[in-house]
């Protein structure tokens, strides 16, 4: 266990270092942020003055070293847009993104797993066909389109739910359903195929021949063994959701990290983009580690390595 | 199966938690006007940025000394109850007795001096100083009287002191907490107090009972950032916002047909122009295109371009615009704007035969005009840039030019072309239309990245406009100035963008300002 933790910590540091280099230099290659920040009527002299104020007149290597030195202490610099610390802005938005991620994941899981199991058990039946068709539809539907449709139905026509923002508890319903539908569609397909694979295994046949109830066979013997690929896909989806869903947050004006990133990218607010991307990377890595731990719980044959 | 059950249980807890934790919307009897802002909204320190759409909002929260009248004619008092020109270089402002900032700090002459001195000095991250360099000194005469001294007569003192950066912030509080904390917890001086701030997301203002000119009629004004126009339309139809601007063309009919919603058209104060390259020295052009000689260096080519455009058609293609010939909005009482907004004059200006004659004068045989590189973003401020550019290119080709049109994403256009000065023959410039500042951008001492112009005669007229206090004399100078502008044809004006707004008229009454500012000190509850 100790070896596992140490090796993962080393991996984390190395990955974050590589991500920081890539993010920093790619953002610099994407253009001079001062040219977006400066108004149309600024003279060359004023633009140069702004560049100096924000430190862009210094050599790139020096800028990177300063960035890393400060980032280690949690200082990712000041947002050019908000003129407040970038990490403070990210933390403000994080809660909203996590709420949305949790609600969407909940919808995704509660819908996907029962449907996936049902679909596998009733293989090639009409029910299977319907579930498979619905999951294909859910996967294919662009979430911005689904979001707008839900707004039109539930906000404009029925006036049941808010069309935007996070002003009241029920405001989370439409964005989380929008995200949850896509997640449920992908997870139910994965659940179906994983279940089909294990249902044909000898140990399932043995369990049945022992006279165990169908529910016990499914839940205790089949699903447990099918969970590993499901958890893998779920982990990837969750990592993506925790970083904020850019499109859905924009459609619903949900004040999460995804919208912050879009706003920051559009005005080349590099300090926030850098901090946000590093945060995304960290989220993915930590979720992957959590998934590794869940693997071991699910399947004791997998050992810490 | 414990793991699955645990996962599902956790999921349900998450949903319930989410519903429980999210803040509840305020439910009370207060009148609340919600404006959908497309964002982004910049910080609350009003001196630290020039972005107009943020200053719209800041105008609710901060007083200036004086403010531009909603109909574009003259000025109205804010923190200053009255003002006068003592002589050609001294403007005296009389402040209101007992006026304070929201925290009780006195809004007196010393506070005004501190504010103007802060905004006019190019220190740190205060980018507005150039607008304020007409000030030589701010003198505190007594507690309620402050003089602004200018080094020479300045015709636009009232304009300049009521524009970006004019907002008054409390000096003692700002010095105590610093800029970062001020942006988190600002203190203002206007008719509304800030009660909720979610950065670049939601700003809730409530009427201030102690405002010197009386409590505003609407209790609460909210600026809600909703980036997507389609989401704004849905929110308006759902009754969750009360006003949006820039209504997309496909939604106009539906909104107009909805009970309680009206469409209103007013100038957005944004104009679309094409900048022609008139030099090879400015910006990054000499490094990026060292061998390229733009055809537009020849004044006859530029004149051919300006006569090749059917501005009425271009405005129609845009979908919400009025054709113009000069860089000033039509409603401004100064700047000779009415002449260059005249539909007949503009219609006559479109003259393909004359354009061909100018091309011939430039040495090009008929149908063998030069290649023009035209750069545009997909969507400029005010929209429609790509479609307009495509039609403009067809018009240019019609008189003999070959057009190489490049369309970029807005931020790529800004970085790669516009603000780096990589414009070749023509590029789109979407600009505001203030008459006071316009002369400066064409003077010899103005070094822009996209062009460099120095005509000493034109320069002298610009100087004279800036220092001529007498209105009639100044208008005569404006006429001369615009003749230079039109003749030089570096900024080829196309149209003034109209703002199509949708308003909840069932609950609110609001007359849009002529200057395009979406600020709501004057919004009223509709008569039932």
Tab-separated table of N, CA, C and O in Angstrom, chain B residues 260-342:
chain	number	residue	atom	x	y	z
B	260	UNK	N	-46.963	41.286	-23.607
B	260	UNK	CA	-46.127	41.828	-22.537
B	260	UNK	C	-44.688	42.031	-22.919
B	260	UNK	O	-43.889	42.504	-22.113
B	261	UNK	N	-44.303	41.649	-24.133
B	261	UNK	CA	-42.916	41.876	-24.580
B	261	UNK	C	-42.951	42.782	-25.809
B	261	UNK	O	-43.749	42.562	-26.726
B	262	UNK	N	-42.108	43.790	-25.812
B	262	UNK	CA	-42.031	44.678	-26.975
B	262	UNK	C	-40.592	44.759	-27.461
B	262	UNK	O	-39.647	44.686	-26.665
B	263	UNK	N	-40.464	44.915	-28.761
B	263	UNK	CA	-39.130	45.145	-29.330
B	263	UNK	C	-38.917	46.648	-29.484
B	263	UNK	O	-39.824	47.369	-29.889
B	264	UNK	N	-37.723	47.081	-29.157
B	264	UNK	CA	-37.383	48.497	-29.246
B	264	UNK	C	-36.069	48.612	-30.011
B	264	UNK	O	-35.136	47.842	-29.748
B	265	UNK	N	-36.020	49.546	-30.953
B	265	UNK	CA	-34.775	49.763	-31.706
B	265	UNK	C	-34.136	51.087	-31.295
B	265	UNK	O	-34.821	52.097	-31.202
B	266	UNK	N	-32.856	51.045	-31.077
B	266	UNK	CA	-32.117	52.279	-30.779
B	266	UNK	C	-30.664	52.062	-31.193
B	266	UNK	O	-30.226	50.914	-31.316
B	267	UNK	N	-29.963	53.160	-31.404
B	267	UNK	CA	-28.552	53.016	-31.798
B	267	UNK	C	-27.778	52.248	-30.722
B	267	UNK	O	-27.983	52.459	-29.533
B	268	UNK	N	-26.894	51.387	-31.189
B	268	UNK	CA	-26.038	50.670	-30.238
B	268	UNK	C	-24.770	51.463	-29.963
B	268	UNK	O	-23.968	51.088	-29.118
B	269	UNK	N	-24.588	52.549	-30.714
B	269	UNK	CA	-23.365	53.343	-30.630
B	269	UNK	C	-22.133	52.562	-31.072
B	269	UNK	O	-21.019	52.820	-30.621
B	270	UNK	N	-22.364	51.604	-31.923
B	270	UNK	CA	-21.241	50.867	-32.506
B	270	UNK	C	-21.297	51.078	-34.011
B	270	UNK	O	-22.372	51.024	-34.614
B	271	UNK	N	-20.160	51.339	-34.597
B	271	UNK	CA	-20.107	51.523	-36.048
B	271	UNK	C	-19.135	50.520	-36.661
B	271	UNK	O	-18.159	50.138	-36.035
B	272	UNK	N	-19.457	50.125	-37.871
B	272	UNK	CA	-18.546	49.248	-38.613
B	272	UNK	C	-17.845	50.072	-39.696
B	272	UNK	O	-18.503	50.800	-40.442
B	273	UNK	N	-16.535	49.913	-39.711
B	273	UNK	CA	-15.726	50.594	-40.725
B	273	UNK	C	-14.741	49.579	-41.306
B	273	UNK	O	-14.436	48.571	-40.673
B	274	UNK	N	-14.206	49.903	-42.456
B	274	UNK	CA	-13.019	49.188	-42.922
B	274	UNK	C	-11.836	50.144	-42.844
B	274	UNK	O	-11.911	51.268	-43.337
B	275	UNK	N	-10.800	49.681	-42.178
B	275	UNK	CA	-9.551	50.448	-42.157
B	275	UNK	C	-8.757	50.081	-43.405
B	275	UNK	O	-8.532	48.889	-43.671
B	276	UNK	N	-8.322	51.090	-44.143
B	276	UNK	CA	-7.425	50.838	-45.273
B	276	UNK	C	-5.994	51.094	-44.818
B	276	UNK	O	-5.734	52.023	-44.054
B	277	UNK	N	-5.101	50.260	-45.257
B	277	UNK	CA	-3.682	50.431	-44.894
B	277	UNK	C	-3.128	51.635	-45.666
B	277	UNK	O	-3.205	51.683	-46.887
B	278	UNK	N	-2.609	52.643	-44.940
B	278	UNK	CA	-2.092	53.845	-45.602
B	278	UNK	C	-0.590	54.032	-45.393
B	278	UNK	O	-0.016	55.027	-45.822
B	279	UNK	N	0.034	53.088	-44.696
B	279	UNK	CA	1.475	53.180	-44.467
B	279	UNK	C	2.020	51.759	-44.317
B	279	UNK	O	1.240	50.807	-44.197
B	280	UNK	N	3.312	51.636	-44.310
B	280	UNK	CA	3.894	50.295	-44.142
B	280	UNK	C	4.762	50.217	-42.889
B	280	UNK	O	5.563	49.300	-42.721
B	281	UNK	N	4.593	51.204	-42.007
B	281	UNK	CA	5.464	51.273	-40.823
B	281	UNK	C	4.772	50.826	-39.538
B	281	UNK	O	5.443	50.363	-38.614
B	282	UNK	N	3.468	51.001	-39.453
B	282	UNK	CA	2.818	50.811	-38.157
B	282	UNK	C	2.566	49.334	-37.848
B	282	UNK	O	2.408	48.514	-38.755
B	283	UNK	N	2.527	49.048	-36.558
B	283	UNK	CA	2.232	47.690	-36.093
B	283	UNK	C	3.279	46.680	-36.523
B	283	UNK	O	4.448	47.015	-36.771
B	284	UNK	N	2.834	45.417	-36.600
B	284	UNK	CA	3.763	44.329	-36.944
B	284	UNK	C	3.894	44.159	-38.457
B	284	UNK	O	4.637	43.287	-38.922
B	285	UNK	N	3.174	44.981	-39.211
B	285	UNK	CA	3.149	44.829	-40.670
B	285	UNK	C	4.547	44.730	-41.307
B	285	UNK	O	4.801	43.806	-42.098
B	286	UNK	N	5.475	45.650	-40.995
B	286	UNK	CA	6.774	45.584	-41.684
B	286	UNK	C	7.528	44.271	-41.453
B	286	UNK	O	8.255	43.807	-42.341
B	287	UNK	N	7.357	43.661	-40.263
B	287	UNK	CA	8.043	42.382	-39.999
B	287	UNK	C	7.299	41.221	-40.658
B	287	UNK	O	7.924	40.299	-41.194
B	288	UNK	N	5.968	41.279	-40.605
B	288	UNK	CA	5.191	40.156	-41.126
B	288	UNK	C	5.137	40.147	-42.643
B	288	UNK	O	5.196	39.090	-43.267
B	289	UNK	N	5.003	41.312	-43.225
B	289	UNK	CA	4.872	41.397	-44.691
B	289	UNK	C	5.933	42.350	-45.261
B	289	UNK	O	5.583	43.400	-45.821
B	290	UNK	N	7.202	42.011	-45.109
B	290	UNK	CA	8.253	42.972	-45.499
B	290	UNK	C	8.248	43.328	-46.985
B	290	UNK	O	8.646	44.430	-47.357
B	291	UNK	N	7.772	42.412	-47.805
B	291	UNK	CA	7.821	42.657	-49.260
B	291	UNK	C	6.503	43.202	-49.803
B	291	UNK	O	6.429	43.577	-50.969
B	292	UNK	N	5.476	43.217	-48.953
B	292	UNK	CA	4.150	43.521	-49.505
B	292	UNK	C	3.883	45.024	-49.561
B	292	UNK	O	4.076	45.743	-48.578
B	293	UNK	N	3.404	45.473	-50.710
B	293	UNK	CA	3.029	46.876	-50.836
B	293	UNK	C	1.516	46.943	-51.069
B	293	UNK	O	1.030	46.623	-52.158
B	294	UNK	N	0.774	47.347	-50.054
B	294	UNK	CA	-0.692	47.343	-50.204
B	294	UNK	C	-1.143	48.313	-51.300
B	294	UNK	O	-0.606	49.422	-51.430
B	295	UNK	N	-2.137	47.887	-52.054
B	295	UNK	CA	-2.687	48.755	-53.111
B	295	UNK	C	-3.310	49.998	-52.506
B	295	UNK	O	-3.364	51.055	-53.140
B	296	UNK	N	-3.770	49.883	-51.254
B	296	UNK	CA	-4.472	51.002	-50.625
B	296	UNK	C	-3.553	52.155	-50.224
B	296	UNK	O	-4.029	53.170	-49.719
B	297	UNK	N	-2.261	52.003	-50.445
B	297	UNK	CA	-1.371	53.150	-50.192
B	297	UNK	C	-1.706	54.287	-51.159
B	297	UNK	O	-1.451	55.457	-50.877
B	298	UNK	N	-2.284	53.907	-52.293
B	298	UNK	CA	-2.670	54.893	-53.305
B	298	UNK	C	-4.053	55.460	-52.949
B	298	UNK	O	-5.027	54.719	-52.853
B	299	UNK	N	-4.122	56.768	-52.785
B	299	UNK	CA	-5.392	57.389	-52.366
B	299	UNK	C	-6.508	57.146	-53.380
B	299	UNK	O	-7.678	57.035	-53.020
B	300	UNK	N	-6.141	57.028	-54.663
B	300	UNK	CA	-7.177	56.761	-55.677
B	300	UNK	C	-7.794	55.382	-55.484
B	300	UNK	O	-8.992	55.195	-55.734
B	301	UNK	N	-7.007	54.431	-55.054
B	301	UNK	CA	-7.541	53.083	-54.780
B	301	UNK	C	-8.514	53.167	-53.602
B	301	UNK	O	-9.602	52.587	-53.628
B	302	UNK	N	-8.139	53.923	-52.570
B	302	UNK	CA	-9.018	54.049	-51.396
B	302	UNK	C	-10.334	54.730	-51.780
B	302	UNK	O	-11.402	54.352	-51.309
B	303	UNK	N	-10.232	55.741	-52.653
B	303	UNK	CA	-11.457	56.427	-53.074
B	303	UNK	C	-12.326	55.487	-53.927
B	303	UNK	O	-13.559	55.524	-53.844
B	304	UNK	N	-11.673	54.669	-54.711
B	304	UNK	CA	-12.441	53.680	-55.496
B	304	UNK	C	-13.186	52.733	-54.557
B	304	UNK	O	-14.353	52.399	-54.783
B	305	UNK	N	-12.512	52.347	-53.484
B	305	UNK	CA	-13.155	51.428	-52.519
B	305	UNK	C	-14.378	52.096	-51.894
B	305	UNK	O	-15.458	51.508	-51.827
B	306	UNK	N	-14.211	53.333	-51.444
B	306	UNK	CA	-15.328	53.966	-50.724
B	306	UNK	C	-16.544	54.173	-51.633
B	306	UNK	O	-17.686	54.087	-51.188
B	307	UNK	N	-16.288	54.400	-52.941
B	307	UNK	CA	-17.422	54.567	-53.858
B	307	UNK	C	-17.964	53.233	-54.375
B	307	UNK	O	-19.018	53.204	-55.009
B	308	UNK	N	-17.257	52.167	-54.114
B	308	UNK	CA	-17.728	50.838	-54.583
B	308	UNK	C	-18.789	50.247	-53.651
B	308	UNK	O	-19.484	49.307	-54.016
B	309	UNK	N	-18.872	50.788	-52.420
B	309	UNK	CA	-19.789	50.183	-51.434
B	309	UNK	C	-21.185	50.786	-51.495
B	309	UNK	O	-21.347	52.009	-51.349
B	310	UNK	N	-22.155	49.892	-51.659
B	310	UNK	CA	-23.552	50.296	-51.515
B	310	UNK	C	-23.885	50.112	-50.034
B	310	UNK	O	-24.231	49.021	-49.573
B	311	UNK	N	-23.784	51.188	-49.275
B	311	UNK	CA	-23.910	51.086	-47.818
B	311	UNK	C	-25.333	50.714	-47.384
B	311	UNK	O	-25.519	50.085	-46.340
B	312	UNK	N	-26.302	51.136	-48.152
B	312	UNK	CA	-27.678	50.753	-47.809
B	312	UNK	C	-27.827	49.230	-47.865
B	312	UNK	O	-28.433	48.618	-46.994
B	313	UNK	N	-27.256	48.643	-48.899
B	313	UNK	CA	-27.354	47.182	-49.032
B	313	UNK	C	-26.543	46.481	-47.936
B	313	UNK	O	-26.987	45.487	-47.360
B	314	UNK	N	-25.365	47.028	-47.640
B	314	UNK	CA	-24.544	46.405	-46.585
B	314	UNK	C	-25.270	46.453	-45.238
B	314	UNK	O	-25.230	45.490	-44.464
B	315	UNK	N	-25.940	47.571	-44.970
B	315	UNK	CA	-26.697	47.686	-43.717
B	315	UNK	C	-27.845	46.668	-43.698
B	315	UNK	O	-28.132	46.058	-42.669
B	316	UNK	N	-28.447	46.473	-44.857
B	316	UNK	CA	-29.546	45.495	-44.953
B	316	UNK	C	-29.018	44.075	-44.727
B	316	UNK	O	-29.644	43.267	-44.046
B	317	UNK	N	-27.854	43.798	-45.292
B	317	UNK	CA	-27.239	42.473	-45.100
B	317	UNK	C	-26.941	42.252	-43.619
B	317	UNK	O	-27.153	41.165	-43.081
B	318	UNK	N	-26.472	43.293	-42.953
B	318	UNK	CA	-26.185	43.162	-41.523
B	318	UNK	C	-27.453	42.799	-40.739
B	318	UNK	O	-27.427	41.990	-39.821
B	319	UNK	N	-28.570	43.394	-41.125
B	319	UNK	CA	-29.841	43.026	-40.500
B	319	UNK	C	-30.368	44.038	-39.511
B	319	UNK	O	-31.563	44.071	-39.237
B	320	UNK	N	-29.503	44.862	-38.941
B	320	UNK	CA	-29.963	45.899	-38.007
B	320	UNK	C	-28.925	47.005	-38.014
B	320	UNK	O	-28.081	47.089	-37.117
B	321	UNK	N	-28.968	47.833	-39.034
B	321	UNK	CA	-27.959	48.895	-39.133
B	321	UNK	C	-28.474	50.022	-40.020
B	321	UNK	O	-29.391	49.822	-40.820
B	322	UNK	N	-27.873	51.203	-39.853
B	322	UNK	CA	-28.204	52.358	-40.684
B	322	UNK	C	-26.926	52.806	-41.368
B	322	UNK	O	-25.900	52.981	-40.705
B	323	UNK	N	-26.978	53.018	-42.684
B	323	UNK	CA	-25.748	53.381	-43.392
B	323	UNK	C	-25.218	54.756	-42.965
B	323	UNK	O	-25.996	55.650	-42.653
B	324	UNK	N	-23.908	54.874	-42.953
B	324	UNK	CA	-23.268	56.136	-42.562
B	324	UNK	C	-22.022	56.355	-43.415
B	324	UNK	O	-21.452	55.400	-43.957
B	325	UNK	N	-21.575	57.621	-43.447
B	325	UNK	CA	-20.339	57.930	-44.183
B	325	UNK	C	-19.203	58.351	-43.260
B	325	UNK	O	-18.047	58.328	-43.661
B	326	UNK	N	-19.557	58.762	-42.027
B	326	UNK	CA	-18.509	59.295	-41.150
B	326	UNK	C	-18.540	58.605	-39.795
B	326	UNK	O	-19.571	58.068	-39.383
B	327	UNK	N	-17.424	58.694	-39.119
B	327	UNK	CA	-17.236	57.970	-37.861
B	327	UNK	C	-17.867	58.739	-36.684
B	327	UNK	O	-17.192	59.129	-35.745
B	328	UNK	N	-19.142	58.963	-36.766
B	328	UNK	CA	-19.852	59.597	-35.666
B	328	UNK	C	-21.321	59.181	-35.765
B	328	UNK	O	-21.883	59.122	-36.856
B	329	UNK	N	-21.917	58.846	-34.609
B	329	UNK	CA	-23.308	58.398	-34.640
B	329	UNK	C	-24.236	59.566	-34.938
B	329	UNK	O	-23.966	60.712	-34.577
B	330	UNK	N	-25.342	59.233	-35.581
B	330	UNK	CA	-26.213	60.269	-36.139
B	330	UNK	C	-26.828	61.181	-35.088
B	330	UNK	O	-27.095	62.340	-35.354
B	331	UNK	N	-27.062	60.661	-33.885
B	331	UNK	CA	-27.805	61.473	-32.926
B	331	UNK	C	-26.943	62.495	-32.198
B	331	UNK	O	-27.455	63.329	-31.475
B	332	UNK	N	-25.629	62.418	-32.355
B	332	UNK	CA	-24.795	63.361	-31.625
B	332	UNK	C	-25.056	64.781	-32.108
B	332	UNK	O	-25.125	65.024	-33.317
B	333	UNK	N	-25.203	65.710	-31.187
B	333	UNK	CA	-25.534	67.075	-31.595
B	333	UNK	C	-24.338	67.795	-32.209
B	333	UNK	O	-24.459	68.911	-32.677
B	334	UNK	N	-23.219	67.160	-32.183
B	334	UNK	CA	-22.011	67.818	-32.666
B	334	UNK	C	-21.305	66.883	-33.643
B	334	UNK	O	-21.570	65.692	-33.698
B	335	UNK	N	-20.384	67.428	-34.388
B	335	UNK	CA	-19.580	66.565	-35.240
B	335	UNK	C	-20.140	66.485	-36.647
B	335	UNK	O	-19.714	65.663	-37.447
B	336	UNK	N	-21.130	67.336	-36.938
B	336	UNK	CA	-21.671	67.376	-38.287
B	336	UNK	C	-22.253	66.028	-38.700
B	336	UNK	O	-22.241	65.649	-39.868
B	337	UNK	N	-22.738	65.308	-37.721
B	337	UNK	CA	-23.158	63.934	-37.971
B	337	UNK	C	-24.323	63.838	-38.937
B	337	UNK	O	-24.387	62.929	-39.759
B	338	UNK	N	-25.267	64.793	-38.824
B	338	UNK	CA	-26.485	64.660	-39.628
B	338	UNK	C	-26.185	64.624	-41.114
B	338	UNK	O	-26.818	63.894	-41.877
B	339	UNK	N	-25.207	65.398	-41.539
B	339	UNK	CA	-24.889	65.444	-42.968
B	339	UNK	C	-24.483	64.051	-43.480
B	339	UNK	O	-24.912	63.613	-44.544
B	340	UNK	N	-23.681	63.366	-42.700
B	340	UNK	CA	-23.127	62.092	-43.175
B	340	UNK	C	-24.027	60.903	-42.855
B	340	UNK	O	-23.689	59.759	-43.105
B	341	UNK	N	-25.192	61.241	-42.256
B	341	UNK	CA	-26.177	60.186	-42.014
B	341	UNK	C	-27.340	60.318	-42.998
B	341	UNK	O	-28.262	59.515	-42.957
B	342	UNK	N	-27.283	61.319	-43.857
B	342	UNK	CA	-28.385	61.564	-44.793
B	342	UNK	C	-28.489	60.417	-45.804
B	342	UNK	O	-27.545	60.153	-46.552
